[in-house]
mmCIF file with all atom_site columns, C-alpha atoms in Angstrom:
data_model
loop_
_atom_site.group_PDB
_atom_site.id
_atom_site.type_symbol
_atom_site.label_atom_id
_atom_site.label_alt_id
_atom_site.label_comp_id
_atom_site.label_asym_id
_atom_site.label_entity_id
_atom_site.label_seq_id
_atom_site.pdbx_PDB_ins_code
_atom_site.Cartn_x
_atom_site.Cartn_y
_atom_site.Cartn_z
_atom_site.occupancy
_atom_site.B_iso_or_equiv
_atom_site.pdbx_formal_charge
_atom_site.auth_seq_id
_atom_site.auth_comp_id
_atom_site.auth_asym_id
_atom_site.auth_atom_id
_atom_site.pdbx_PDB_model_num
ATOM 1   C CA . MET A 1 1   ? 35.190  -24.743 23.033 1.00 75.00 ? 24  MET A CA 1
ATOM 2   C CA . GLU A 1 2   ? 32.547  -22.280 24.166 1.00 83.00 ? 25  GLU A CA 1
ATOM 3   C CA . PHE A 1 3   ? 32.389  -18.636 24.225 1.00 86.00 ? 26  PHE A CA 1
ATOM 4   C CA . HIS A 1 4   ? 33.456  -18.023 28.016 1.00 85.00 ? 27  HIS A CA 1
ATOM 5   C CA . GLU A 1 5   ? 36.382  -20.879 27.605 1.00 87.00 ? 28  GLU A CA 1
ATOM 6   C CA . LYS A 1 6   ? 37.669  -18.920 24.774 1.00 89.00 ? 29  LYS A CA 1
ATOM 7   C CA . LEU A 1 7   ? 37.061  -15.481 26.591 1.00 89.00 ? 30  LEU A CA 1
ATOM 8   C CA . GLN A 1 8   ? 39.349  -16.491 29.300 1.00 90.00 ? 31  GLN A CA 1
ATOM 9   C CA . GLU A 1 9   ? 41.879  -18.479 26.936 1.00 91.00 ? 32  GLU A CA 1
ATOM 10  C CA . LEU A 1 10  ? 42.563  -15.082 24.780 1.00 91.00 ? 33  LEU A CA 1
ATOM 11  C CA . ARG A 1 11  ? 42.617  -13.120 27.838 1.00 90.00 ? 34  ARG A CA 1
ATOM 12  C CA . LYS A 1 12  ? 45.572  -15.427 29.744 1.00 92.00 ? 35  LYS A CA 1
ATOM 13  C CA . GLN A 1 13  ? 47.150  -15.252 26.053 1.00 91.00 ? 36  GLN A CA 1
ATOM 14  C CA . LYS A 1 14  ? 47.688  -11.178 26.357 1.00 90.00 ? 37  LYS A CA 1
ATOM 15  C CA . ASN A 1 15  ? 48.475  -11.790 30.247 1.00 91.00 ? 38  ASN A CA 1
ATOM 16  C CA . LEU A 1 16  ? 45.493  -9.655  31.226 1.00 90.00 ? 39  LEU A CA 1
ATOM 17  C CA . THR A 1 17  ? 43.593  -9.486  34.500 1.00 91.00 ? 40  THR A CA 1
ATOM 18  C CA . GLN A 1 18  ? 39.757  -9.089  34.612 1.00 90.00 ? 41  GLN A CA 1
ATOM 19  C CA . GLU A 1 19  ? 39.779  -6.014  36.018 1.00 91.00 ? 42  GLU A CA 1
ATOM 20  C CA . GLU A 1 20  ? 42.140  -4.780  33.041 1.00 91.00 ? 43  GLU A CA 1
ATOM 21  C CA . LEU A 1 21  ? 40.339  -6.251  30.317 1.00 91.00 ? 44  LEU A CA 1
ATOM 22  C CA . SER A 1 22  ? 37.266  -4.587  31.928 1.00 89.00 ? 45  SER A CA 1
ATOM 23  C CA . GLU A 1 23  ? 38.856  -1.319  31.885 1.00 90.00 ? 46  GLU A CA 1
ATOM 24  C CA . ILE A 1 24  ? 39.650  -2.157  27.909 1.00 90.00 ? 47  ILE A CA 1
ATOM 25  C CA . LEU A 1 25  ? 36.185  -2.774  27.046 1.00 88.00 ? 48  LEU A CA 1
ATOM 26  C CA . PHE A 1 26  ? 34.714  -0.035  29.134 1.00 88.00 ? 49  PHE A CA 1
ATOM 27  C CA . VAL A 1 27  ? 32.528  -2.860  31.092 1.00 88.00 ? 50  VAL A CA 1
ATOM 28  C CA . SER A 1 28  ? 32.453  -3.636  34.727 1.00 88.00 ? 51  SER A CA 1
ATOM 29  C CA . ARG A 1 29  ? 34.667  -6.469  35.922 1.00 87.00 ? 52  ARG A CA 1
ATOM 30  C CA . THR A 1 30  ? 31.718  -8.223  36.973 1.00 89.00 ? 53  THR A CA 1
ATOM 31  C CA . ALA A 1 31  ? 30.635  -8.565  33.707 1.00 88.00 ? 54  ALA A CA 1
ATOM 32  C CA . ILE A 1 32  ? 34.073  -9.700  32.686 1.00 90.00 ? 55  ILE A CA 1
ATOM 33  C CA . SER A 1 33  ? 33.627  -12.312 34.946 1.00 90.00 ? 56  SER A CA 1
ATOM 34  C CA . LYS A 1 34  ? 29.927  -13.471 34.686 1.00 89.00 ? 57  LYS A CA 1
ATOM 35  C CA . TRP A 1 35  ? 31.172  -14.197 30.339 1.00 88.00 ? 58  TRP A CA 1
ATOM 36  C CA . GLU A 1 36  ? 33.907  -16.316 31.381 1.00 89.00 ? 59  GLU A CA 1
ATOM 37  C CA . SER A 1 37  ? 32.119  -18.345 34.199 1.00 88.00 ? 60  SER A CA 1
ATOM 38  C CA . GLY A 1 38  ? 29.448  -19.151 31.340 1.00 84.00 ? 61  GLY A CA 1
ATOM 39  C CA . ARG A 1 39  ? 26.694  -17.136 33.573 1.00 85.00 ? 62  ARG A CA 1
ATOM 40  C CA . GLY A 1 40  ? 26.140  -14.850 30.493 1.00 81.00 ? 63  GLY A CA 1
ATOM 41  C CA . TYR A 1 41  ? 26.779  -13.221 26.796 1.00 82.00 ? 64  TYR A CA 1
ATOM 42  C CA . PRO A 1 42  ? 27.922  -9.778  26.030 1.00 85.00 ? 65  PRO A CA 1
ATOM 43  C CA . SER A 1 43  ? 25.623  -7.951  23.914 1.00 80.00 ? 66  SER A CA 1
ATOM 44  C CA . ILE A 1 44  ? 26.579  -7.342  20.147 1.00 81.00 ? 67  ILE A CA 1
ATOM 45  C CA . ASP A 1 45  ? 28.201  -3.986  20.925 1.00 83.00 ? 68  ASP A CA 1
ATOM 46  C CA . SER A 1 46  ? 30.834  -5.696  23.460 1.00 86.00 ? 69  SER A CA 1
ATOM 47  C CA . LEU A 1 47  ? 31.012  -8.837  21.217 1.00 86.00 ? 70  LEU A CA 1
ATOM 48  C CA . LYS A 1 48  ? 32.286  -6.454  18.585 1.00 88.00 ? 71  LYS A CA 1
ATOM 49  C CA . ALA A 1 49  ? 34.557  -4.781  20.824 1.00 90.00 ? 72  ALA A CA 1
ATOM 50  C CA . ILE A 1 50  ? 36.013  -7.902  22.392 1.00 91.00 ? 73  ILE A CA 1
ATOM 51  C CA . ALA A 1 51  ? 36.736  -9.481  18.573 1.00 89.00 ? 74  ALA A CA 1
ATOM 52  C CA . GLU A 1 52  ? 38.267  -6.346  17.330 1.00 90.00 ? 75  GLU A CA 1
ATOM 53  C CA . PHE A 1 53  ? 40.471  -6.355  20.362 1.00 90.00 ? 76  PHE A CA 1
ATOM 54  C CA . PHE A 1 54  ? 41.852  -9.903  20.353 1.00 90.00 ? 77  PHE A CA 1
ATOM 55  C CA . GLY A 1 55  ? 41.840  -9.807  16.575 1.00 90.00 ? 78  GLY A CA 1
ATOM 56  C CA . VAL A 1 56  ? 39.343  -12.742 15.988 1.00 89.00 ? 79  VAL A CA 1
ATOM 57  C CA . THR A 1 57  ? 36.018  -12.766 14.216 1.00 87.00 ? 80  THR A CA 1
ATOM 58  C CA . ILE A 1 58  ? 32.650  -12.874 16.278 1.00 82.00 ? 81  ILE A CA 1
ATOM 59  C CA . ASP A 1 59  ? 32.508  -16.600 14.417 1.00 81.00 ? 82  ASP A CA 1
ATOM 60  C CA . GLU A 1 60  ? 35.568  -17.564 15.870 1.00 83.00 ? 83  GLU A CA 1
ATOM 61  C CA . LEU A 1 61  ? 34.394  -16.519 19.419 1.00 83.00 ? 84  LEU A CA 1
ATOM 62  C CA . LEU A 1 62  ? 30.798  -17.828 19.080 1.00 81.00 ? 85  LEU A CA 1
ATOM 63  C CA . SER A 1 63  ? 29.377  -20.804 17.811 1.00 75.00 ? 86  SER A CA 1
ATOM 64  C CA . ASN A 1 64  ? 25.969  -20.881 15.982 1.00 74.00 ? 87  ASN A CA 1
ATOM 65  C CA . ARG A 1 65  ? 23.875  -22.063 18.867 1.00 77.00 ? 88  ARG A CA 1
ATOM 66  C CA . GLU A 1 66  ? 25.891  -19.027 20.800 1.00 77.00 ? 89  GLU A CA 1
ATOM 67  C CA . LEU A 1 67  ? 25.341  -16.480 18.297 1.00 76.00 ? 90  LEU A CA 1
ATOM 68  C CA . ILE A 1 68  ? 21.352  -17.046 17.878 1.00 78.00 ? 91  ILE A CA 1
ATOM 69  C CA . CYS A 1 69  ? 21.237  -17.130 21.445 1.00 78.00 ? 92  CYS A CA 1
ATOM 70  C CA . ILE A 1 70  ? 22.787  -13.605 22.370 1.00 78.00 ? 93  ILE A CA 1
ATOM 71  C CA . ALA A 1 71  ? 21.039  -12.309 18.628 1.00 78.00 ? 94  ALA A CA 1
ATOM 72  C CA . GLU A 1 72  ? 18.065  -12.670 20.753 1.00 80.00 ? 95  GLU A CA 1
ATOM 73  C CA . LYS A 1 73  ? 18.916  -11.621 23.722 1.00 79.00 ? 96  LYS A CA 1
ATOM 74  C CA . ASP A 1 74  ? 19.959  -8.071  21.961 1.00 79.00 ? 97  ASP A CA 1
ATOM 75  C CA . ARG A 1 75  ? 16.380  -8.293  20.089 1.00 81.00 ? 98  ARG A CA 1
ATOM 76  C CA . HIS A 1 76  ? 14.738  -8.399  23.078 1.00 80.00 ? 99  HIS A CA 1
ATOM 77  C CA . GLN A 1 77  ? 16.472  -5.783  25.016 1.00 79.00 ? 100 GLN A CA 1
ATOM 78  C CA . LYS A 1 78  ? 15.908  -3.273  22.361 1.00 82.00 ? 101 LYS A CA 1
ATOM 79  C CA . THR A 1 79  ? 12.009  -4.583  21.891 1.00 82.00 ? 102 THR A CA 1
ATOM 80  C CA . GLN A 1 80  ? 12.170  -3.355  25.930 1.00 83.00 ? 103 GLN A CA 1
ATOM 81  C CA . HIS A 1 81  ? 13.751  -0.444  25.728 1.00 86.00 ? 104 HIS A CA 1
ATOM 82  C CA . MET A 1 82  ? 11.483  0.835   22.988 1.00 88.00 ? 105 MET A CA 1
ATOM 83  C CA . ARG A 1 83  ? 8.673   -0.125  25.078 1.00 88.00 ? 106 ARG A CA 1
ATOM 84  C CA . ASP A 1 84  ? 10.193  1.421   28.032 1.00 89.00 ? 107 ASP A CA 1
ATOM 85  C CA . LEU A 1 85  ? 10.658  5.052   26.166 1.00 92.00 ? 108 LEU A CA 1
ATOM 86  C CA . VAL A 1 86  ? 6.943   4.627   24.913 1.00 92.00 ? 109 VAL A CA 1
ATOM 87  C CA . PHE A 1 87  ? 5.512   4.051   27.953 1.00 93.00 ? 110 PHE A CA 1
ATOM 88  C CA . GLY A 1 88  ? 7.714   6.715   29.636 1.00 94.00 ? 111 GLY A CA 1
ATOM 89  C CA . LEU A 1 89  ? 6.451   9.215   27.017 1.00 95.00 ? 112 LEU A CA 1
ATOM 90  C CA . ILE A 1 90  ? 3.268   8.560   27.043 1.00 95.00 ? 113 ILE A CA 1
ATOM 91  C CA . ASP A 1 91  ? 3.007   8.602   30.800 1.00 95.00 ? 114 ASP A CA 1
ATOM 92  C CA . CYS A 1 92  ? 4.741   11.950  30.390 1.00 95.00 ? 115 CYS A CA 1
ATOM 93  C CA . SER A 1 93  ? 2.363   13.247  28.440 1.00 94.00 ? 116 SER A CA 1
ATOM 94  C CA . VAL A 1 94  ? -0.562  13.041  30.953 1.00 94.00 ? 117 VAL A CA 1
ATOM 95  C CA . GLY A 1 95  ? 1.073   16.191  32.148 1.00 93.00 ? 118 GLY A CA 1
ATOM 96  C CA . MET A 1 96  ? -0.537  17.766  29.672 1.00 93.00 ? 119 MET A CA 1
ATOM 97  C CA . LEU A 1 97  ? -4.040  17.618  31.217 1.00 92.00 ? 120 LEU A CA 1
ATOM 98  C CA . PHE A 1 98  ? -2.480  20.835  33.493 1.00 92.00 ? 121 PHE A CA 1
ATOM 99  C CA . PHE A 1 99  ? -2.757  23.138  30.672 1.00 92.00 ? 122 PHE A CA 1
ATOM 100 C CA . ILE A 1 100 ? -4.984  21.426  28.353 1.00 91.00 ? 123 ILE A CA 1
ATOM 101 C CA . PRO A 1 101 ? -8.689  22.546  28.054 1.00 92.00 ? 124 PRO A CA 1
ATOM 102 C CA . LEU A 1 102 ? -10.358 19.003  28.910 1.00 90.00 ? 125 LEU A CA 1
ATOM 103 C CA . PHE A 1 103 ? -12.016 19.209  31.880 1.00 91.00 ? 126 PHE A CA 1
ATOM 104 C CA . GLY A 1 104 ? -15.985 20.538  31.647 1.00 86.00 ? 127 GLY A CA 1
ATOM 105 C CA . GLN A 1 105 ? -16.766 23.230  34.288 1.00 83.00 ? 128 GLN A CA 1
ATOM 106 C CA . GLN A 1 106 ? -20.135 24.309  34.996 1.00 75.00 ? 129 GLN A CA 1
ATOM 107 C CA . GLY A 1 107 ? -20.872 28.018  33.753 1.00 70.00 ? 130 GLY A CA 1
ATOM 108 C CA . GLY A 1 108 ? -24.734 28.782  34.351 1.00 71.00 ? 131 GLY A CA 1
ATOM 109 C CA . GLU A 1 109 ? -26.329 26.907  31.689 1.00 77.00 ? 132 GLU A CA 1
ATOM 110 C CA . ILE A 1 110 ? -23.313 26.023  29.314 1.00 82.00 ? 133 ILE A CA 1
ATOM 111 C CA . ILE A 1 111 ? -20.039 23.420  30.287 1.00 80.00 ? 134 ILE A CA 1
ATOM 112 C CA . ARG A 1 112 ? -17.169 25.226  29.669 1.00 84.00 ? 135 ARG A CA 1
ATOM 113 C CA . GLN A 1 113 ? -13.855 22.957  28.620 1.00 87.00 ? 136 GLN A CA 1
ATOM 114 C CA . VAL A 1 114 ? -11.234 24.078  30.750 1.00 87.00 ? 137 VAL A CA 1
ATOM 115 C CA . SER A 1 115 ? -7.604  23.279  31.861 1.00 89.00 ? 138 SER A CA 1
ATOM 116 C CA . LEU A 1 116 ? -7.071  21.357  35.374 1.00 90.00 ? 139 LEU A CA 1
ATOM 117 C CA . LEU A 1 117 ? -5.348  23.927  36.424 1.00 88.00 ? 140 LEU A CA 1
ATOM 118 C CA . SER A 1 118 ? -8.413  26.322  35.639 1.00 86.00 ? 141 SER A CA 1
ATOM 119 C CA . LEU A 1 119 ? -11.043 24.191  36.860 1.00 85.00 ? 142 LEU A CA 1
ATOM 120 C CA . GLN A 1 120 ? -13.247 26.029  39.388 1.00 84.00 ? 143 GLN A CA 1
ATOM 121 C CA . GLU A 1 121 ? -16.452 24.769  41.429 1.00 78.00 ? 144 GLU A CA 1
ATOM 122 C CA . THR A 1 122 ? -15.208 21.171  41.594 1.00 82.00 ? 145 THR A CA 1
ATOM 123 C CA . PRO A 1 123 ? -15.025 19.601  45.261 1.00 87.00 ? 146 PRO A CA 1
ATOM 124 C CA . LEU A 1 124 ? -11.561 20.059  47.075 1.00 89.00 ? 147 LEU A CA 1
ATOM 125 C CA . PHE A 1 125 ? -11.020 16.054  46.957 1.00 91.00 ? 148 PHE A CA 1
ATOM 126 C CA . ILE A 1 126 ? -11.872 15.666  43.674 1.00 91.00 ? 149 ILE A CA 1
ATOM 127 C CA . LYS A 1 127 ? -9.677  18.395  42.497 1.00 91.00 ? 150 LYS A CA 1
ATOM 128 C CA . VAL A 1 128 ? -6.767  17.035  44.717 1.00 93.00 ? 151 VAL A CA 1
ATOM 129 C CA . THR A 1 129 ? -7.482  13.398  43.378 1.00 94.00 ? 152 THR A CA 1
ATOM 130 C CA . TYR A 1 130 ? -6.920  14.380  39.508 1.00 94.00 ? 153 TYR A CA 1
ATOM 131 C CA . PHE A 1 131 ? -3.715  16.417  40.511 1.00 95.00 ? 154 PHE A CA 1
ATOM 132 C CA . ALA A 1 132 ? -2.892  13.164  42.772 1.00 95.00 ? 155 ALA A CA 1
ATOM 133 C CA . ILE A 1 133 ? -3.225  10.627  39.704 1.00 96.00 ? 156 ILE A CA 1
ATOM 134 C CA . ILE A 1 134 ? -1.548  13.172  37.112 1.00 96.00 ? 157 ILE A CA 1
ATOM 135 C CA . LEU A 1 135 ? 1.565   13.799  38.909 1.00 96.00 ? 158 LEU A CA 1
ATOM 136 C CA . LEU A 1 136 ? 2.160   10.144  40.058 1.00 96.00 ? 159 LEU A CA 1
ATOM 137 C CA . THR A 1 137 ? 1.712   8.987   36.339 1.00 96.00 ? 160 THR A CA 1
ATOM 138 C CA . VAL A 1 138 ? 4.269   11.884  35.229 1.00 96.00 ? 161 VAL A CA 1
ATOM 139 C CA . ALA A 1 139 ? 6.661   10.633  37.912 1.00 96.00 ? 162 ALA A CA 1
ATOM 140 C CA . CYS A 1 140 ? 5.958   7.032   36.387 1.00 94.00 ? 163 CYS A CA 1
ATOM 141 C CA . GLY A 1 141 ? 7.012   8.255   33.020 1.00 94.00 ? 164 GLY A CA 1
ATOM 142 C CA . ILE A 1 142 ? 10.004  10.180  34.704 1.00 95.00 ? 165 ILE A CA 1
ATOM 143 C CA . ALA A 1 143 ? 11.685  7.017   36.422 1.00 92.00 ? 166 ALA A CA 1
ATOM 144 C CA . THR A 1 144 ? 10.779  4.462   33.502 1.00 91.00 ? 167 THR A CA 1
ATOM 145 C CA . LEU A 1 145 ? 12.712  7.300   31.217 1.00 91.00 ? 168 LEU A CA 1
ATOM 146 C CA . ALA A 1 146 ? 15.558  7.550   33.828 1.00 89.00 ? 169 ALA A CA 1
ATOM 147 C CA . LEU A 1 147 ? 15.922  4.138   34.475 1.00 87.00 ? 170 LEU A CA 1
ATOM 148 C CA . GLN A 1 148 ? 15.873  2.498   31.158 1.00 81.00 ? 171 GLN A CA 1
ATOM 149 C CA . ASN A 1 149 ? 19.174  0.587   31.686 1.00 74.00 ? 172 ASN A CA 1
ATOM 150 C CA . TYR A 1 150 ? 18.434  -0.311  35.387 1.00 74.00 ? 173 TYR A CA 1
ATOM 151 C CA . SER A 1 151 ? 18.527  -3.797  35.815 1.00 70.00 ? 174 SER A CA 1
ATOM 152 C CA . SER A 1 152 ? 16.619  -4.518  38.893 1.00 75.00 ? 175 SER A CA 1
ATOM 153 C CA . ILE A 1 153 ? 14.150  -7.512  38.541 1.00 79.00 ? 176 ILE A CA 1
ATOM 154 C CA . ILE A 1 154 ? 12.105  -5.728  40.779 1.00 85.00 ? 177 ILE A CA 1
ATOM 155 C CA . TRP A 1 155 ? 11.722  -2.677  38.837 1.00 83.00 ? 178 TRP A CA 1
ATOM 156 C CA . ILE A 1 156 ? 11.652  -4.553  35.385 1.00 79.00 ? 179 ILE A CA 1
ATOM 157 C CA . LYS A 1 157 ? 8.783   -6.659  36.739 1.00 81.00 ? 180 LYS A CA 1
ATOM 158 C CA . THR A 1 158 ? 6.910   -3.485  38.036 1.00 89.00 ? 181 THR A CA 1
ATOM 159 C CA . LYS A 1 159 ? 6.944   -0.823  35.989 1.00 90.00 ? 182 LYS A CA 1
ATOM 160 C CA . THR A 1 160 ? 4.839   -1.757  33.433 1.00 89.00 ? 183 THR A CA 1
ATOM 161 C CA . ILE A 1 161 ? 2.600   -3.095  35.834 1.00 92.00 ? 184 ILE A CA 1
ATOM 162 C CA . LEU A 1 162 ? 2.461   0.424   37.959 1.00 93.00 ? 185 LEU A CA 1
ATOM 163 C CA . SER A 1 163 ? 1.958   2.710   34.596 1.00 94.00 ? 186 SER A CA 1
ATOM 164 C CA . MET A 1 164 ? -0.889  0.356   33.480 1.00 95.00 ? 187 MET A CA 1
ATOM 165 C CA . THR A 1 165 ? -2.317  0.627   37.109 1.00 95.00 ? 188 THR A CA 1
ATOM 166 C CA . LEU A 1 166 ? -1.941  4.015   36.755 1.00 96.00 ? 189 LEU A CA 1
ATOM 167 C CA . THR A 1 167 ? -4.062  4.460   33.827 1.00 96.00 ? 190 THR A CA 1
ATOM 168 C CA . ILE A 1 168 ? -6.681  2.382   34.333 1.00 96.00 ? 191 ILE A CA 1
ATOM 169 C CA . ILE A 1 169 ? -7.449  3.988   37.914 1.00 96.00 ? 192 ILE A CA 1
ATOM 170 C CA . SER A 1 170 ? -7.256  7.821   35.581 1.00 96.00 ? 193 SER A CA 1
ATOM 171 C CA . VAL A 1 171 ? -9.945  6.040   33.321 1.00 96.00 ? 194 VAL A CA 1
ATOM 172 C CA . VAL A 1 172 ? -11.914 5.215   36.153 1.00 96.00 ? 195 VAL A CA 1
ATOM 173 C CA . ILE A 1 173 ? -11.800 8.088   38.082 1.00 95.00 ? 196 ILE A CA 1
ATOM 174 C CA . PHE A 1 174 ? -12.848 10.339  34.922 1.00 94.00 ? 197 PHE A CA 1
ATOM 175 C CA . ILE A 1 175 ? -15.327 8.530   33.633 1.00 95.00 ? 198 ILE A CA 1
ATOM 176 C CA . ALA A 1 176 ? -16.956 8.198   37.584 1.00 93.00 ? 199 ALA A CA 1
ATOM 177 C CA . SER A 1 177 ? -16.657 12.201  38.058 1.00 91.00 ? 200 SER A CA 1
ATOM 178 C CA . LEU A 1 178 ? -18.276 12.525  34.914 1.00 90.00 ? 201 LEU A CA 1
ATOM 179 C CA . GLN A 1 179 ? -15.041 13.917  32.559 1.00 91.00 ? 202 GLN A CA 1
ATOM 180 C CA . PRO A 1 180 ? -15.587 12.436  29.356 1.00 92.00 ? 203 PRO A CA 1
ATOM 181 C CA . TYR A 1 181 ? -13.259 14.445  27.430 1.00 93.00 ? 204 TYR A CA 1
ATOM 182 C CA . VAL A 1 182 ? -10.302 13.229  29.860 1.00 94.00 ? 205 VAL A CA 1
ATOM 183 C CA . ALA A 1 183 ? -11.466 9.945   30.514 1.00 95.00 ? 206 ALA A CA 1
ATOM 184 C CA . PHE A 1 184 ? -11.346 9.660   26.760 1.00 96.00 ? 207 PHE A CA 1
ATOM 185 C CA . PHE A 1 185 ? -7.611  10.750  26.214 1.00 95.00 ? 208 PHE A CA 1
ATOM 186 C CA . THR A 1 186 ? -6.463  8.367   28.776 1.00 95.00 ? 209 THR A CA 1
ATOM 187 C CA . PHE A 1 187 ? -8.595  5.650   27.673 1.00 96.00 ? 210 PHE A CA 1
ATOM 188 C CA . VAL A 1 188 ? -6.552  6.174   24.077 1.00 96.00 ? 211 VAL A CA 1
ATOM 189 C CA . LEU A 1 189 ? -3.547  6.049   26.119 1.00 95.00 ? 212 LEU A CA 1
ATOM 190 C CA . LEU A 1 190 ? -4.795  2.889   27.868 1.00 95.00 ? 213 LEU A CA 1
ATOM 191 C CA . VAL A 1 191 ? -5.408  1.422   24.207 1.00 95.00 ? 214 VAL A CA 1
ATOM 192 C CA . ILE A 1 192 ? -1.713  2.091   22.894 1.00 93.00 ? 215 ILE A CA 1
ATOM 193 C CA . LYS A 1 193 ? 0.000   0.844   25.808 1.00 93.00 ? 216 LYS A CA 1
ATOM 194 C CA . GLY A 1 194 ? -2.010  -2.438  25.253 1.00 92.00 ? 217 GLY A CA 1
ATOM 195 C CA . ALA A 1 195 ? -1.424  -3.017  21.919 1.00 91.00 ? 218 ALA A CA 1
ATOM 196 C CA . LEU A 1 196 ? 2.584   -2.797  22.509 1.00 88.00 ? 219 LEU A CA 1
ATOM 197 C CA . LEU A 1 197 ? 2.108   -5.368  25.017 1.00 86.00 ? 220 LEU A CA 1
ATOM 198 C CA . LEU A 1 198 ? 0.301   -7.855  22.790 1.00 85.00 ? 221 LEU A CA 1
ATOM 199 C CA . LYS A 1 199 ? 3.636   -7.123  20.593 1.00 73.00 ? 222 LYS A CA 1
ATOM 200 C CA . ARG A 1 200 ? 5.805   -9.168  23.409 1.00 58.00 ? 223 ARG A CA 1
ATOM 201 C CA . PRO A 1 201 ? 8.948   -10.294 21.429 1.00 52.00 ? 224 PRO A CA 1
#
């Protein structure tokens, strides 16, 4: 007997509706419906709650194949959450460029290092470009951190691409505008992101 059949049988033995079971397990009714129709499996934490509530072991609920499938899915989700956390923090850290003196500013014969907020004698369109790319990157980082559990397929597929694209554009802009220290800073962030992507689960 497969997991979805066992869950349905256990629920009916307790004379519970899907709605009632969902309230007991603190999940949505849609999740219960999905599990009972064989369209998915619960997380490890939900499995523990199911086993405890019905007084059975996880081994009794799942076959070896199903257990391996759930463990693999759970590992993949944890890796993805960790990657999202690091990407989000990296993107938010770009906001430090507003305050850290990494921008070169010509002062007579001397080039002084200043923060973006203190940067003067730079064409307005270049300064606006700096502000725009930094703000967009920080916004992407905040969204990545805030929406870690958001399961929209579009968001899942685009968040990493968006983050990488913004960082690549940043590196190109800072190199093109002759800001080597800022370009190096953003390039290091790009390398860290690339290394994380190479470690795909």
